[in-house]
Tab-separated table of C-alpha atoms and ligand atoms in Angstrom:
chain	number	residue	atom	x	y	z
A	542	MET	CA	-29.806	7.269	-25.614
A	543	GLY	CA	-26.249	8.814	-25.234
A	544	VAL	CA	-22.855	6.966	-24.757
A	545	LYS	CA	-21.833	7.136	-21.076
A	546	GLN	CA	-18.396	8.856	-20.216
A	547	GLU	CA	-17.010	5.448	-18.927
A	548	ASP	CA	-18.143	3.739	-22.040
A	549	ARG	CA	-16.403	6.523	-24.305
A	550	ASP	CA	-13.448	5.689	-22.546
A	551	ILE	CA	-13.285	2.099	-23.099
A	552	ALA	CA	-13.786	2.675	-26.618
A	553	MET	CA	-10.707	4.731	-26.880
A	554	GLN	CA	-8.812	2.244	-25.081
A	555	THR	CA	-6.293	-0.357	-26.580
A	556	ALA	CA	-7.138	-3.746	-28.180
A	557	GLU	CA	-5.789	-5.225	-24.964
A	558	GLN	CA	-8.309	-3.113	-22.821
A	559	LEU	CA	-11.115	-3.456	-24.809
A	560	ALA	CA	-10.833	-7.271	-24.882
A	561	GLN	CA	-10.409	-7.045	-21.005
A	562	ALA	CA	-13.583	-4.808	-20.927
A	563	ILE	CA	-15.665	-7.048	-23.161
A	564	LYS	CA	-14.528	-9.967	-20.828
A	565	GLU	CA	-15.924	-8.222	-17.567
A	566	LYS	CA	-19.123	-7.627	-19.635
A	567	ALA	CA	-19.545	-10.897	-20.570
A	568	HIS	CA	-18.797	-12.192	-16.912
A	569	GLU	CA	-21.324	-9.577	-15.782
A	570	LEU	CA	-24.098	-11.129	-18.201
A	571	GLY	CA	-23.633	-14.426	-16.544
A	572	PHE	CA	-21.158	-16.282	-18.416
A	573	GLU	CA	-18.523	-18.176	-16.034
A	574	LEU	CA	-15.793	-18.534	-18.987
A	575	VAL	CA	-14.960	-16.019	-21.663
A	576	GLY	CA	-12.075	-16.041	-23.849
A	577	ILE	CA	-10.962	-14.414	-27.228
A	578	SER	CA	-9.248	-15.990	-30.564
A	579	PRO	CA	-8.652	-14.888	-33.744
A	580	VAL	CA	-10.993	-16.228	-36.625
A	581	SER	CA	-8.600	-18.677	-38.123
A	582	ASP	CA	-9.034	-22.439	-39.034
A	583	PRO	CA	-9.708	-24.265	-35.887
A	584	PRO	CA	-6.776	-26.412	-34.843
A	585	HIS	CA	-8.487	-29.582	-35.168
A	586	GLU	CA	-10.124	-28.860	-38.570
A	587	GLN	CA	-8.226	-31.559	-40.311
A	588	SER	CA	-9.276	-34.365	-37.632
A	589	PHE	CA	-12.755	-32.981	-38.163
A	590	ALA	CA	-12.490	-33.738	-42.015
A	591	ASP	CA	-10.626	-37.204	-41.245
A	592	TRP	CA	-13.861	-37.867	-38.754
A	593	LEU	CA	-16.317	-36.930	-41.279
A	594	GLN	CA	-14.351	-39.147	-43.942
A	595	GLU	CA	-14.592	-42.248	-41.684
A	596	GLY	CA	-18.163	-41.964	-41.426
A	597	TYR	CA	-18.076	-41.371	-37.786
A	598	SER	CA	-20.974	-38.420	-37.962
A	599	GLY	CA	-23.453	-41.145	-39.003
A	600	GLU	CA	-26.845	-39.556	-40.107
A	601	MET	CA	-25.765	-35.860	-39.116
A	602	ALA	CA	-25.671	-35.053	-42.637
A	603	HIS	CA	-25.435	-31.453	-41.823
A	604	MET	CA	-22.165	-31.681	-40.665
A	605	ALA	CA	-20.731	-32.840	-44.058
A	606	ARG	CA	-22.775	-30.264	-45.608
A	607	THR	CA	-21.189	-27.420	-43.897
A	608	GLU	CA	-17.599	-29.172	-43.867
A	609	GLN	CA	-15.810	-26.449	-45.749
A	610	ALA	CA	-17.514	-23.640	-43.548
A	611	ARG	CA	-16.736	-25.238	-40.445
A	612	ARG	CA	-13.106	-25.764	-41.320
A	613	HIS	CA	-12.655	-22.330	-42.697
A	614	PRO	CA	-14.669	-19.558	-41.057
A	615	ASP	CA	-13.040	-17.031	-43.031
A	616	THR	CA	-14.634	-17.922	-46.231
A	617	TRP	CA	-18.207	-17.195	-44.838
A	618	LEU	CA	-17.599	-14.503	-42.369
A	619	PRO	CA	-14.873	-12.412	-44.188
A	620	TRP	CA	-15.489	-9.089	-42.091
A	621	ALA	CA	-14.650	-11.061	-38.790
A	622	ARG	CA	-11.642	-10.560	-37.043
A	623	SER	CA	-12.034	-11.989	-33.546
A	624	VAL	CA	-14.476	-14.717	-31.793
A	625	VAL	CA	-15.702	-13.924	-28.294
A	626	SER	CA	-16.122	-17.709	-27.128
A	627	VAL	CA	-18.242	-17.853	-23.851
A	628	ALA	CA	-19.424	-20.772	-21.596
A	629	MET	CA	-22.338	-21.229	-19.106
A	630	ASN	CA	-22.429	-24.010	-16.588
A	631	TYR	CA	-25.481	-25.761	-16.120
A	632	TYR	CA	-24.228	-28.551	-13.713
A	633	THR	CA	-26.974	-29.080	-10.879
A	634	PRO	CA	-25.918	-31.651	-7.807
A	635	PHE	CA	-28.218	-34.500	-8.468
A	636	PRO	CA	-26.984	-38.058	-8.619
A	637	HIS	CA	-28.065	-40.873	-10.800
A	638	GLU	CA	-30.681	-42.605	-8.119
A	639	PRO	CA	-31.016	-46.457	-8.132
A	640	HIS	CA	-34.255	-47.899	-9.541
A	641	GLN	CA	-37.252	-48.763	-7.711
A	642	ALA	CA	-38.942	-52.043	-9.430
A	643	SER	CA	-42.434	-50.644	-8.908
A	644	ALA	CA	-41.533	-47.430	-10.617
A	645	PRO	CA	-38.625	-47.794	-13.174
A	646	THR	CA	-36.731	-44.686	-13.855
A	647	GLY	CA	-34.552	-43.599	-16.689
A	648	TRP	CA	-31.864	-40.962	-17.307
A	649	ILE	CA	-31.807	-37.708	-19.260
A	650	SER	CA	-28.428	-35.967	-20.046
A	651	ARG	CA	-28.101	-33.167	-17.401
A	652	TYR	CA	-27.967	-30.586	-20.238
A	653	ALA	CA	-31.720	-31.230	-21.043
A	654	TRP	CA	-33.004	-31.088	-17.489
A	655	GLY	CA	-33.955	-27.281	-17.648
A	656	GLU	CA	-35.232	-24.891	-20.334
A	657	ASP	CA	-33.818	-24.824	-23.834
A	658	TYR	CA	-30.280	-23.248	-23.511
A	659	HIS	CA	-30.028	-21.793	-27.197
A	660	THR	CA	-32.572	-18.986	-26.275
A	661	ILE	CA	-30.867	-18.116	-22.687
A	662	LEU	CA	-27.248	-17.999	-24.278
A	663	GLU	CA	-28.360	-15.968	-27.558
A	664	SER	CA	-30.069	-13.331	-25.585
A	665	ARG	CA	-27.128	-12.759	-23.363
A	666	LEU	CA	-24.825	-12.877	-26.203
A	667	ASP	CA	-27.035	-10.420	-28.027
A	668	ALA	CA	-26.932	-8.166	-25.013
A	669	LEU	CA	-22.980	-8.392	-25.061
A	670	PHE	CA	-23.099	-7.565	-28.976
A	671	GLY	CA	-25.373	-4.517	-28.163
A	672	TRP	CA	-23.074	-3.236	-25.293
A	673	ILE	CA	-20.051	-3.330	-27.653
A	674	ARG	CA	-21.913	-1.417	-30.342
A	675	HIS	CA	-23.088	0.967	-28.017
A	676	THR	CA	-19.725	1.262	-26.342
A	677	VAL	CA	-17.562	1.251	-29.700
A	678	GLY	CA	-19.894	2.168	-32.420
A	679	ASP	CA	-22.647	0.972	-34.607
A	680	GLU	CA	-20.157	0.160	-37.464
A	681	VAL	CA	-19.096	-2.937	-35.364
A	682	GLN	CA	-20.315	-6.014	-37.282
A	683	GLY	CA	-21.170	-9.224	-35.268
A	684	LYS	CA	-23.021	-12.658	-35.310
A	685	VAL	CA	-23.965	-14.866	-32.531
A	686	TYR	CA	-23.925	-18.538	-32.549
A	687	VAL	CA	-25.236	-21.149	-30.088
A	688	ASP	CA	-24.897	-24.837	-30.905
A	689	ALA	CA	-26.200	-23.986	-34.192
A	690	GLY	CA	-24.404	-22.895	-37.381
A	691	PRO	CA	-21.257	-24.174	-39.025
A	692	VAL	CA	-19.240	-23.316	-36.173
A	693	LEU	CA	-16.375	-25.859	-34.831
A	694	GLU	CA	-17.326	-24.431	-31.381
A	695	LYS	CA	-14.964	-26.318	-29.052
A	696	GLY	CA	-12.059	-25.418	-31.484
A	697	PHE	CA	-12.693	-21.723	-30.884
A	698	ALA	CA	-13.203	-22.552	-26.946
A	699	GLY	CA	-9.946	-24.436	-27.301
A	700	LEU	CA	-8.026	-21.349	-29.148
A	701	ALA	CA	-9.396	-18.946	-26.569
A	702	GLY	CA	-8.023	-20.715	-23.535
A	703	ILE	CA	-11.522	-21.644	-22.209
A	704	GLY	CA	-10.436	-25.264	-21.808
A	705	TRP	CA	-8.945	-28.039	-23.560
A	706	ILE	CA	-10.420	-30.577	-25.663
A	707	GLY	CA	-10.420	-33.768	-23.602
A	708	LYS	CA	-9.970	-37.626	-24.727
A	709	ASN	CA	-13.738	-37.759	-24.272
A	710	THR	CA	-13.879	-34.947	-27.145
A	711	LEU	CA	-15.515	-32.446	-24.903
A	712	LEU	CA	-14.095	-29.242	-23.647
A	713	ILE	CA	-12.743	-29.216	-20.415
A	714	SER	CA	-12.033	-26.256	-17.994
A	715	PRO	CA	-9.574	-27.320	-14.931
A	716	LYS	CA	-11.712	-25.306	-12.666
A	717	HIS	CA	-15.285	-25.830	-13.933
A	718	GLY	CA	-15.218	-29.154	-15.557
A	719	SER	CA	-17.060	-29.834	-18.748
A	720	TYR	CA	-20.689	-29.396	-17.812
A	721	PHE	CA	-21.255	-26.096	-19.638
A	722	PHE	CA	-22.763	-24.850	-22.899
A	723	LEU	CA	-20.853	-22.766	-25.455
A	724	GLY	CA	-21.533	-20.065	-27.445
A	725	GLU	CA	-19.674	-17.490	-29.913
A	726	LEU	CA	-19.713	-13.936	-30.875
A	727	PHE	CA	-18.046	-13.250	-34.018
A	728	LEU	CA	-16.697	-9.414	-34.210
A	729	SER	CA	-15.295	-7.206	-37.003
A	730	LEU	CA	-13.109	-5.898	-34.343
A	731	GLU	CA	-9.298	-6.657	-33.901
A	732	LEU	CA	-9.148	-7.763	-30.131
A	733	LEU	CA	-6.232	-9.040	-28.021
A	734	SER	CA	-6.478	-12.802	-28.265
A	735	ASP	CA	-5.890	-15.308	-25.166
A	736	SER	CA	-3.523	-18.321	-25.669
A	737	PRO	CA	-4.727	-21.808	-25.308
A	738	ILE	CA	-4.246	-23.748	-22.116
A	739	ARG	CA	-2.141	-27.160	-21.882
A	740	ASN	CA	-4.125	-30.320	-22.222
A	741	ARG	CA	-4.214	-31.742	-18.693
A	742	CYS	CA	-5.836	-35.371	-19.613
A	743	GLY	CA	-2.062	-36.902	-19.113
A	744	SER	CA	-2.381	-40.515	-18.683
A	745	CYS	CA	-6.121	-40.684	-17.462
A	746	ASP	CA	-8.302	-42.951	-19.774
A	747	LEU	CA	-11.413	-43.096	-17.567
A	748	CYS	CA	-13.837	-41.676	-20.258
A	749	LEU	CA	-12.725	-44.180	-22.714
A	750	LYS	CA	-13.171	-47.137	-20.606
A	751	ALA	CA	-16.381	-46.113	-19.121
A	752	CYS	CA	-18.393	-45.886	-22.359
A	753	PRO	CA	-20.822	-48.778	-22.532
A	754	THR	CA	-20.911	-48.908	-26.094
A	755	ASP	CA	-17.096	-48.546	-26.924
A	756	ALA	CA	-18.124	-45.311	-28.982
A	757	PHE	CA	-14.353	-44.114	-28.434
A	758	VAL	CA	-12.102	-45.515	-31.360
A	759	GLY	CA	-9.233	-43.987	-29.535
A	760	PRO	CA	-8.437	-40.771	-27.383
A	761	TYR	CA	-10.015	-37.776	-29.114
A	762	ARG	CA	-11.998	-39.744	-31.516
A	763	LEU	CA	-15.529	-40.654	-31.041
A	764	ASP	CA	-17.583	-42.943	-33.362
A	765	ALA	CA	-21.016	-41.064	-33.196
A	766	ARG	CA	-22.870	-44.055	-34.483
A	767	ARG	CA	-22.155	-45.814	-31.210
A	768	CYS	CA	-22.552	-42.898	-29.069
A	769	ILE	CA	-25.712	-42.978	-26.592
A	770	SER	CA	-26.487	-39.259	-27.352
A	771	TYR	CA	-26.243	-39.936	-30.774
A	772	LEU	CA	-28.449	-43.012	-30.710
A	773	THR	CA	-31.109	-41.519	-28.460
A	774	ILE	CA	-31.067	-37.958	-29.821
A	775	GLU	CA	-29.744	-37.434	-33.413
A	776	LEU	CA	-30.616	-40.835	-34.928
A	777	LYS	CA	-34.194	-40.786	-36.316
A	778	GLY	CA	-34.704	-44.369	-37.235
A	779	GLY	CA	-34.489	-47.535	-35.443
A	780	ILE	CA	-31.451	-48.008	-32.947
A	781	PRO	CA	-29.307	-50.945	-34.123
A	782	THR	CA	-30.335	-54.089	-32.269
A	783	GLN	CA	-26.726	-55.197	-30.738
A	784	LEU	CA	-26.431	-51.570	-29.405
A	785	ARG	CA	-29.867	-51.479	-27.290
A	786	PRO	CA	-28.860	-53.600	-24.696
A	787	LEU	CA	-25.952	-51.254	-24.226
A	788	ILE	CA	-27.972	-47.842	-23.753
A	789	GLY	CA	-29.125	-49.137	-20.395
A	790	ASP	CA	-31.589	-46.696	-18.597
A	791	HIS	CA	-31.023	-43.483	-20.934
A	792	VAL	CA	-33.743	-42.076	-22.707
A	793	PHE	CA	-32.130	-39.036	-23.759
A	794	GLY	CA	-28.525	-38.436	-24.138
A	795	CYS	CA	-25.966	-39.537	-21.697
A	796	ASP	CA	-23.388	-38.149	-19.270
A	797	ILE	CA	-21.323	-41.339	-18.513
A	798	CYS	CA	-17.928	-39.803	-20.062
A	799	GLN	CA	-18.625	-36.521	-18.115
A	800	GLU	CA	-19.358	-38.358	-14.779
A	801	VAL	CA	-16.223	-40.213	-14.572
A	802	CYS	CA	-13.915	-37.468	-15.553
A	803	PRO	CA	-11.947	-36.015	-12.585
A	804	TYR	CA	-12.425	-32.598	-13.687
A	805	ASN	CA	-16.040	-32.827	-13.023
A	806	VAL	CA	-15.645	-33.592	-9.206
A	807	ASN	CA	-16.406	-30.773	-6.807
A	808	ILE	CA	-17.323	-28.290	-9.473
A	809	GLU	CA	-19.682	-25.636	-8.589
A	810	ALA	CA	-23.411	-25.868	-9.411
A	811	SER	CA	-25.295	-23.599	-11.631
A	812	THR	CA	-27.668	-21.394	-9.925
A	813	VAL	CA	-29.385	-19.894	-13.180
A	814	PRO	CA	-33.296	-20.673	-12.668
A	815	ALA	CA	-33.697	-21.646	-16.197
A	816	PHE	CA	-30.992	-24.702	-15.873
A	817	GLN	CA	-32.449	-26.123	-12.821
A	818	PRO	CA	-34.500	-29.614	-13.322
A	819	ARG	CA	-37.702	-29.237	-14.552
A	820	GLU	CA	-40.190	-31.419	-12.207
A	821	GLY	CA	-39.687	-35.140	-13.180
A	822	LEU	CA	-36.904	-34.716	-15.548
A	823	HIS	CA	-34.164	-35.811	-12.820
A	824	GLY	CA	-34.621	-39.639	-13.138
A	825	PRO	CA	-37.844	-39.575	-14.831
A	826	GLU	CA	-40.520	-42.226	-14.000
A	827	LEU	CA	-40.733	-44.167	-17.429
A	828	ILE	CA	-44.281	-46.088	-17.396
A	829	PRO	CA	-46.234	-42.718	-17.401
A	830	LEU	CA	-44.114	-41.864	-20.339
A	831	LEU	CA	-45.432	-44.193	-22.628
A	832	ALA	CA	-49.113	-42.893	-22.237
A	833	LEU	CA	-47.905	-39.591	-23.706
A	834	ASP	CA	-49.716	-39.016	-27.042
A	835	ASP	CA	-48.550	-36.358	-29.600
A	836	GLU	CA	-50.106	-33.271	-28.308
A	837	GLN	CA	-49.192	-34.079	-24.499
A	838	PHE	CA	-45.542	-34.666	-25.614
A	839	ARG	CA	-45.270	-31.349	-27.117
A	840	SER	CA	-47.062	-29.639	-24.208
A	841	GLN	CA	-44.994	-31.600	-21.647
A	842	PHE	CA	-41.688	-30.575	-23.391
A	843	LYS	CA	-42.381	-27.232	-24.699
A	844	GLY	CA	-39.565	-25.183	-24.399
A	845	SER	CA	-37.383	-28.003	-23.354
A	846	PRO	CA	-34.147	-29.651	-25.272
A	847	ILE	CA	-36.234	-33.116	-25.444
A	848	LYS	CA	-38.984	-31.931	-27.429
A	849	ARG	CA	-35.783	-32.654	-30.233
A	850	SER	CA	-36.619	-36.166	-30.234
A	851	LYS	CA	-39.988	-35.829	-31.050
A	852	ARG	CA	-42.507	-38.426	-29.460
A	853	ARG	CA	-41.483	-41.020	-31.763
A	854	GLY	CA	-37.895	-40.902	-30.612
A	855	PHE	CA	-38.416	-40.388	-27.341
A	856	LEU	CA	-40.751	-43.574	-26.789
A	857	ARG	CA	-38.477	-45.508	-28.808
A	858	ASN	CA	-35.995	-44.607	-26.108
A	859	VAL	CA	-38.160	-45.271	-23.291
A	860	ALA	CA	-39.334	-48.704	-24.512
A	861	VAL	CA	-35.442	-49.732	-24.887
A	862	ALA	CA	-34.781	-48.493	-21.365
A	863	LEU	CA	-37.742	-50.520	-19.952
A	864	GLY	CA	-36.551	-53.582	-21.988
A	865	ASN	CA	-33.176	-52.994	-20.444
A	866	LEU	CA	-34.562	-52.819	-16.975
A	867	GLY	CA	-36.675	-55.804	-17.574
A	868	SER	CA	-39.839	-54.041	-16.116
A	869	ALA	CA	-42.381	-56.439	-15.686
A	870	GLU	CA	-44.517	-53.536	-14.468
A	871	SER	CA	-44.720	-52.018	-17.610
A	872	VAL	CA	-45.874	-54.833	-19.705
A	873	SER	CA	-49.278	-53.809	-19.819
A	874	ALA	CA	-48.505	-50.240	-20.819
A	875	LEU	CA	-45.951	-51.443	-23.548
A	876	ALA	CA	-48.257	-53.931	-24.889
A	877	LYS	CA	-50.900	-50.763	-25.626
A	878	LEU	CA	-48.264	-49.211	-27.780
A	879	LEU	CA	-48.238	-52.434	-30.024
A	880	SER	CA	-51.134	-50.673	-31.862
A	881	ASP	CA	-49.395	-47.231	-31.927
A	882	PRO	CA	-49.595	-45.592	-35.515
A	883	GLU	CA	-45.844	-45.308	-35.332
A	884	PRO	CA	-44.145	-48.450	-36.580
A	885	LEU	CA	-40.725	-46.846	-34.936
A	886	ILE	CA	-42.597	-47.193	-31.458
A	887	ARG	CA	-44.118	-50.741	-32.251
A	888	GLY	CA	-41.013	-52.278	-33.331
A	889	HIS	CA	-38.881	-50.897	-30.353
A	890	VAL	CA	-41.611	-51.890	-28.022
A	891	ALA	CA	-41.742	-55.484	-29.613
A	892	TRP	CA	-38.125	-55.547	-28.726
A	893	ALA	CA	-38.699	-54.313	-24.989
A	894	LEU	CA	-41.237	-57.010	-24.509
A	895	GLY	CA	-39.048	-59.742	-25.868
A	896	GLN	CA	-36.308	-58.633	-23.183
A	897	ILE	CA	-38.930	-58.656	-20.418
A	898	GLY	CA	-39.972	-62.095	-21.562
A	899	THR	CA	-42.855	-62.688	-19.011
A	900	THR	CA	-45.824	-64.651	-19.920
A	901	GLU	CA	-47.858	-61.426	-20.568
A	902	ALA	CA	-45.200	-59.846	-22.709
A	903	ARG	CA	-45.174	-62.982	-24.962
A	904	ALA	CA	-48.869	-63.215	-25.098
A	905	ALA	CA	-48.680	-59.203	-26.052
A	906	LEU	CA	-46.264	-60.445	-28.751
A	907	HIS	CA	-48.183	-63.413	-30.337
A	908	GLU	CA	-51.358	-61.074	-30.573
A	909	ALA	CA	-49.385	-58.319	-32.239
A	910	LEU	CA	-48.192	-61.006	-34.784
A	911	ASP	CA	-51.706	-61.629	-36.011
A	912	HIS	CA	-52.432	-57.951	-36.761
A	913	GLU	CA	-49.081	-56.503	-37.530
A	914	THR	CA	-48.659	-55.501	-41.352
A	915	ASP	CA	-45.534	-53.356	-41.367
A	916	PRO	CA	-42.820	-55.935	-42.479
A	917	ASP	CA	-40.117	-54.356	-40.327
A	918	VAL	CA	-42.289	-54.330	-37.242
A	919	LYS	CA	-43.471	-57.725	-38.056
A	920	ALA	CA	-39.684	-58.876	-38.062
A	921	GLU	CA	-38.962	-57.117	-34.766
A	922	VAL	CA	-41.995	-59.127	-33.160
A	923	GLU	CA	-40.656	-62.300	-34.727
A	924	GLN	CA	-37.445	-61.493	-33.457
A	925	ALA	CA	-38.763	-60.635	-29.843
A	926	LEU	CA	-40.579	-64.119	-29.711
A	927	THR	CA	-37.419	-65.888	-30.380
A	928	ALA	CA	-35.064	-63.700	-28.083
A	929	ASP	CA	-34.219	-65.378	-24.651
A	930	ALA	CA	-34.979	-62.860	-21.990
A	931	PRO	CA	-31.456	-61.782	-20.254
A	932	SER	CA	-31.020	-63.369	-16.813
A	933	ARG	CA	-31.146	-60.363	-14.126
B	1022	SF4	FE1	-9.399	-36.571	-19.969
B	1022	SF4	FE2	-9.593	-38.428	-17.910
B	1022	SF4	FE3	-11.401	-36.301	-18.327
B	1022	SF4	FE4	-11.348	-38.359	-20.270
B	1022	SF4	S1	-11.900	-38.703	-17.964
B	1022	SF4	S2	-11.541	-36.360	-20.430
B	1022	SF4	S3	-9.040	-38.829	-20.375
B	1022	SF4	S4	-9.285	-36.201	-17.799
């Protein structure tokens, strides 16, 4: 395929004009926000190191494993000269609905309502890279990252002027808020860089106050071990008992520190079909989810970010949410799971039944005590039988 004259013209242009042409192409490919930065150490690399040192990353061992690469990208991409950072809005305008006692519902983080964003952003960034090589020449090297790989994404996006890192540790655009996915294209090309924009949080601290688990140890500092997103997605084992009541109805992720942010008011909704909510994921009914076996879970959440939690993690979260809702309607479905092969599920179901505390719930717990052999689950059952159900 021959190179078109207009593309040849772009290739002959200055670093500034080429940067502009790349940004226009990225917009054409559906990225609302685009910016360019040099491949330097991200500005918050030291605070990232301090964050790891404090243990705030919890069980996310991959963060510590890739610390040096994240802090010093030139050490592993020595050929890279510029980073094109892109953002795609995933916001859809559906509110958190009130619960109905007969059919308790939970909350899934907005980003997980649609299809898996990795493939969507990757394919568009691949297309952008293909266009650049086609236009400038096949000698251009490039590498695409979307929320994977050792990249401090928000740092690069901030350097590129897409937004600033807010007190809630998320990247915020003054016009588009924070509901977007980020991606990067590292290039061997020298391009004119954009400038960072100023931080506009000012004296606001709504996100810090709104967090139900007090996960912010201060502005710009998140203890992931208390964050509902971490607890319901990243954490593979049991959720600490003292944090369970604070998780509310969240069954996969949390949006609270974004929902309260003034920059997320009156933002435009995404029209990308893949980011529209799959049926049942906006305010999902919780009781039917308890009946999913492994195969049904995989099939229902194929191509969805939710598959990451696996059935064991997801049902653990659903049980905690039902316990927090005090859902008497869910007791018989929960009680069946006291015989589930997965101890993680049995333990959290026991906790939920203890929180619900009805006669039926307590009878199921007594019965479980007779046949439970796993010492950790048995301890959960005993604890649940001594727990006072919270007054609602
Ligand atoms: Fe910044 Fe306020 Fe938004 Fe938090 S809620 S990120 S402090 S503007």
